PDB file of C-alpha atoms in Angstrom:
ATOM      1  CA  MET A   1     120.981 116.466 130.775  1.00 41.00           C
ATOM      2  CA  SER A   2     117.317 117.414 130.572  1.00 42.00           C
ATOM      3  CA  VAL A   3     115.593 117.449 127.195  1.00 42.00           C
ATOM      4  CA  THR A   4     112.008 118.452 126.498  1.00 43.00           C
ATOM      5  CA  GLY A   5     109.846 118.586 123.402  1.00 47.00           C
ATOM      6  CA  LYS A   6     108.929 121.968 121.960  1.00 50.00           C
ATOM      7  CA  LYS A   7     105.375 123.036 122.776  1.00 56.00           C
ATOM      8  CA  ILE A   8     103.089 122.514 119.799  1.00 63.00           C
ATOM      9  CA  GLY A   9     100.994 125.560 118.988  1.00 68.00           C
ATOM     10  CA  ARG A  10      97.676 125.551 117.227  1.00 79.00           C
ATOM     11  CA  LEU A  11      97.696 126.080 113.466  1.00 88.00           C
ATOM     12  CA  ASP A  12      94.429 126.591 111.609  1.00 94.00           C
ATOM     13  CA  ILE A  13      94.369 125.497 107.976  1.00 95.00           C
ATOM     14  CA  ARG A  14      92.179 125.907 104.927  1.00 96.00           C
ATOM     15  CA  LEU A  15      91.597 122.899 102.686  1.00 96.00           C
ATOM     16  CA  VAL A  16      90.314 123.359  99.130  1.00 96.00           C
ATOM     17  CA  ARG A  17      88.055 120.743  97.611  1.00 94.00           C
ATOM     18  CA  GLY A  18      89.534 119.406  94.362  1.00 95.00           C
ATOM     19  CA  ASP A  19      93.125 120.494  95.142  1.00 96.00           C
ATOM     20  CA  THR A  20      96.051 118.317  96.146  1.00 96.00           C
ATOM     21  CA  GLN A  21      97.290 119.479  99.552  1.00 96.00           C
ATOM     22  CA  ARG A  22     100.053 118.763 102.055  1.00 96.00           C
ATOM     23  CA  VAL A  23      99.480 118.844 105.796  1.00 96.00           C
ATOM     24  CA  GLY A  24     102.108 118.085 108.378  1.00 95.00           C
ATOM     25  CA  GLY A  25     104.093 119.036 111.406  1.00 94.00           C
ATOM     26  CA  ARG A  26     107.627 119.134 112.753  1.00 94.00           C
ATOM     27  CA  TRP A  27     109.005 117.723 115.994  1.00 94.00           C
ATOM     28  CA  ARG A  28     112.036 119.305 117.633  1.00 93.00           C
ATOM     29  CA  LYS A  29     113.502 118.973 121.131  1.00 91.00           C
ATOM     30  CA  ARG A  30     115.200 121.573 123.304  1.00 89.00           C
ATOM     31  CA  ASN A  31     118.091 120.704 125.617  1.00 89.00           C
ATOM     32  CA  LEU A  32     117.202 122.608 128.813  1.00 88.00           C
ATOM     33  CA  THR A  33     120.845 122.771 129.897  1.00 91.00           C
ATOM     34  CA  THR A  34     122.315 124.202 126.692  1.00 92.00           C
ATOM     35  CA  GLY A  35     119.200 125.647 125.048  1.00 91.00           C
ATOM     36  CA  GLN A  36     120.092 123.824 121.828  1.00 93.00           C
ATOM     37  CA  ILE A  37     117.126 122.808 119.652  1.00 92.00           C
ATOM     38  CA  THR A  38     117.471 119.666 117.551  1.00 94.00           C
ATOM     39  CA  PRO A  39     114.979 117.905 115.270  1.00 95.00           C
ATOM     40  CA  VAL A  40     113.772 114.391 116.065  1.00 95.00           C
ATOM     41  CA  ASP A  41     114.606 111.796 113.404  1.00 97.00           C
ATOM     42  CA  LEU A  42     111.178 110.583 112.245  1.00 98.00           C
ATOM     43  CA  SER A  43     112.407 108.434 109.357  1.00 97.00           C
ATOM     44  CA  ALA A  44     111.511 105.206 111.233  1.00 97.00           C
ATOM     45  CA  TRP A  45     108.195 106.540 112.575  1.00 98.00           C
ATOM     46  CA  LYS A  46     104.671 106.293 111.126  1.00 98.00           C
ATOM     47  CA  GLY A  47     102.547 109.422 110.828  1.00 98.00           C
ATOM     48  CA  THR A  48      98.823 109.966 110.366  1.00 98.00           C
ATOM     49  CA  LEU A  49      96.633 112.944 109.537  1.00 98.00           C
ATOM     50  CA  GLU A  50      93.151 112.962 111.080  1.00 98.00           C
ATOM     51  CA  LEU A  51      90.298 115.300 110.221  1.00 98.00           C
ATOM     52  CA  ARG A  52      87.572 115.280 112.855  1.00 98.00           C
ATOM     53  CA  SER A  53      84.189 116.864 113.425  1.00 98.00           C
ATOM     54  CA  PRO A  54      84.070 120.309 115.080  1.00 97.00           C
ATOM     55  CA  ASP A  55      83.626 118.747 118.555  1.00 97.00           C
ATOM     56  CA  GLY A  56      86.359 116.153 117.840  1.00 96.00           C
ATOM     57  CA  ARG A  57      84.106 113.153 118.499  1.00 97.00           C
ATOM     58  CA  GLU A  58      83.844 111.813 114.943  1.00 97.00           C
ATOM     59  CA  GLN A  59      86.776 110.979 112.705  1.00 98.00           C
ATOM     60  CA  TRP A  60      85.834 111.963 109.160  1.00 98.00           C
ATOM     61  CA  TYR A  61      89.101 111.402 107.315  1.00 98.00           C
ATOM     62  CA  THR A  62      92.458 109.754 107.904  1.00 98.00           C
ATOM     63  CA  GLN A  63      95.565 109.682 105.732  1.00 96.00           C
ATOM     64  CA  ALA A  64      98.971 108.104 106.338  1.00 97.00           C
ATOM     65  CA  CYS A  65     101.933 110.452 106.060  1.00 97.00           C
ATOM     66  CA  ALA A  66     104.069 109.328 103.119  1.00 97.00           C
ATOM     67  CA  THR A  67     106.986 111.609 104.029  1.00 97.00           C
ATOM     68  CA  MET A  68     108.770 111.081 107.359  1.00 98.00           C
ATOM     69  CA  THR A  69     112.123 112.889 107.515  1.00 98.00           C
ATOM     70  CA  ASP A  70     115.286 112.748 109.592  1.00 97.00           C
ATOM     71  CA  ASP A  71     114.923 116.471 110.348  1.00 96.00           C
ATOM     72  CA  GLY A  72     111.608 116.106 112.178  1.00 96.00           C
ATOM     73  CA  TYR A  73     108.914 116.471 109.516  1.00 97.00           C
ATOM     74  CA  ALA A  74     105.828 114.290 109.027  1.00 97.00           C
ATOM     75  CA  ILE A  75     104.036 115.296 105.819  1.00 97.00           C
ATOM     76  CA  CYS A  76     100.740 113.862 104.605  1.00 97.00           C
ATOM     77  CA  ASP A  77      99.638 114.285 101.005  1.00 97.00           C
ATOM     78  CA  VAL A  78      95.887 114.754 100.621  1.00 97.00           C
ATOM     79  CA  PRO A  79      94.728 113.772  97.111  1.00 97.00           C
ATOM     80  CA  ALA A  80      92.465 116.026  95.053  1.00 97.00           C
ATOM     81  CA  THR A  81      89.700 113.405  95.257  1.00 96.00           C
ATOM     82  CA  ALA A  82      89.624 113.350  99.073  1.00 97.00           C
ATOM     83  CA  PHE A  83      86.618 115.634  99.569  1.00 96.00           C
ATOM     84  CA  THR A  84      84.498 114.944  96.472  1.00 94.00           C
ATOM     85  CA  ALA A  85      81.878 112.710  98.154  1.00 95.00           C
ATOM     86  CA  ALA A  86      78.488 114.242  98.987  1.00 95.00           C
ATOM     87  CA  ASP A  87      79.240 113.990 102.755  1.00 93.00           C
ATOM     88  CA  TRP A  88      81.713 116.838 102.350  1.00 96.00           C
ATOM     89  CA  ASP A  89      78.943 119.203 101.171  1.00 94.00           C
ATOM     90  CA  VAL A  90      78.014 119.630 104.861  1.00 95.00           C
ATOM     91  CA  ARG A  91      81.388 118.894 106.484  1.00 96.00           C
ATOM     92  CA  ARG A  92      82.952 122.332 106.249  1.00 96.00           C
ATOM     93  CA  THR A  93      84.890 122.755 109.517  1.00 97.00           C
ATOM     94  CA  GLY A  94      86.476 120.669 112.212  1.00 98.00           C
ATOM     95  CA  GLN A  95      89.648 119.731 114.067  1.00 97.00           C
ATOM     96  CA  TRP A  96      92.825 118.267 112.559  1.00 97.00           C
ATOM     97  CA  LYS A  97      95.989 116.718 113.929  1.00 96.00           C
ATOM     98  CA  VAL A  98      99.106 114.968 112.725  1.00 97.00           C
ATOM     99  CA  ALA A  99     100.303 112.305 115.136  1.00 97.00           C
ATOM    100  CA  VAL A 100     103.357 110.067 114.917  1.00 97.00           C
ATOM    101  CA  ARG A 101     104.012 106.636 116.413  1.00 97.00           C
ATOM    102  CA  HIS A 102     107.268 104.740 116.713  1.00 97.00           C
ATOM    103  CA  PRO A 103     106.599 101.177 115.484  1.00 93.00           C
ATOM    104  CA  LEU A 104     109.053  99.524 117.908  1.00 94.00           C
ATOM    105  CA  THR A 105     108.525 101.454 121.155  1.00 94.00           C
ATOM    106  CA  GLY A 106     104.893 102.474 120.625  1.00 94.00           C
ATOM    107  CA  GLU A 107     105.712 106.051 121.668  1.00 95.00           C
ATOM    108  CA  ARG A 108     103.113 108.518 120.359  1.00 96.00           C
ATOM    109  CA  LYS A 109     103.317 112.259 119.854  1.00 95.00           C
ATOM    110  CA  THR A 110     101.046 114.913 118.329  1.00 95.00           C
ATOM    111  CA  ILE A 111     103.246 117.178 116.226  1.00 94.00           C
ATOM    112  CA  GLY A 112     100.631 119.395 114.587  1.00 93.00           C
ATOM    113  CA  TRP A 113      97.026 120.320 115.353  1.00 94.00           C
ATOM    114  CA  GLY A 114      94.373 122.952 114.939  1.00 95.00           C
ATOM    115  CA  TYR A 115      91.124 123.644 113.164  1.00 97.00           C
ATOM    116  CA  TRP A 116      90.362 123.226 109.473  1.00 97.00           C
ATOM    117  CA  THR A 117      87.933 124.847 107.059  1.00 97.00           C
ATOM    118  CA  LEU A 118      86.944 123.313 103.728  1.00 97.00           C
ATOM    119  CA  SER A 119      86.209 125.602 100.812  1.00 95.00           C
ATOM    120  CA  ASP A 120      85.392 125.087  97.141  1.00 90.00           C
TER     121      ASP A 120
END
């Protein structure tokens, strides 16, 4: 039996300063023999949202994902106060990703990524 992860496509998002927001991703696997797609149980995994500079070199924000589900979702809640500091007056675009890590095996996987724009 051969199983592979589903290719993760880019998703661009808009974040609004002063609003509570949810950012996440979903991990599913496809059985290459049967074609069946099944979600990966992430309930024992740890997830993290990262917001980076436009070139990806600087990490500007990180948030642990509070919701890790048995049907493949990692969801990070961004509080309304996240982008109120003066630094965010000039940080208006960049790259984002949600990555998960299994605490026992150390396996890592990016399950969501793209570019973000911050608006007021």
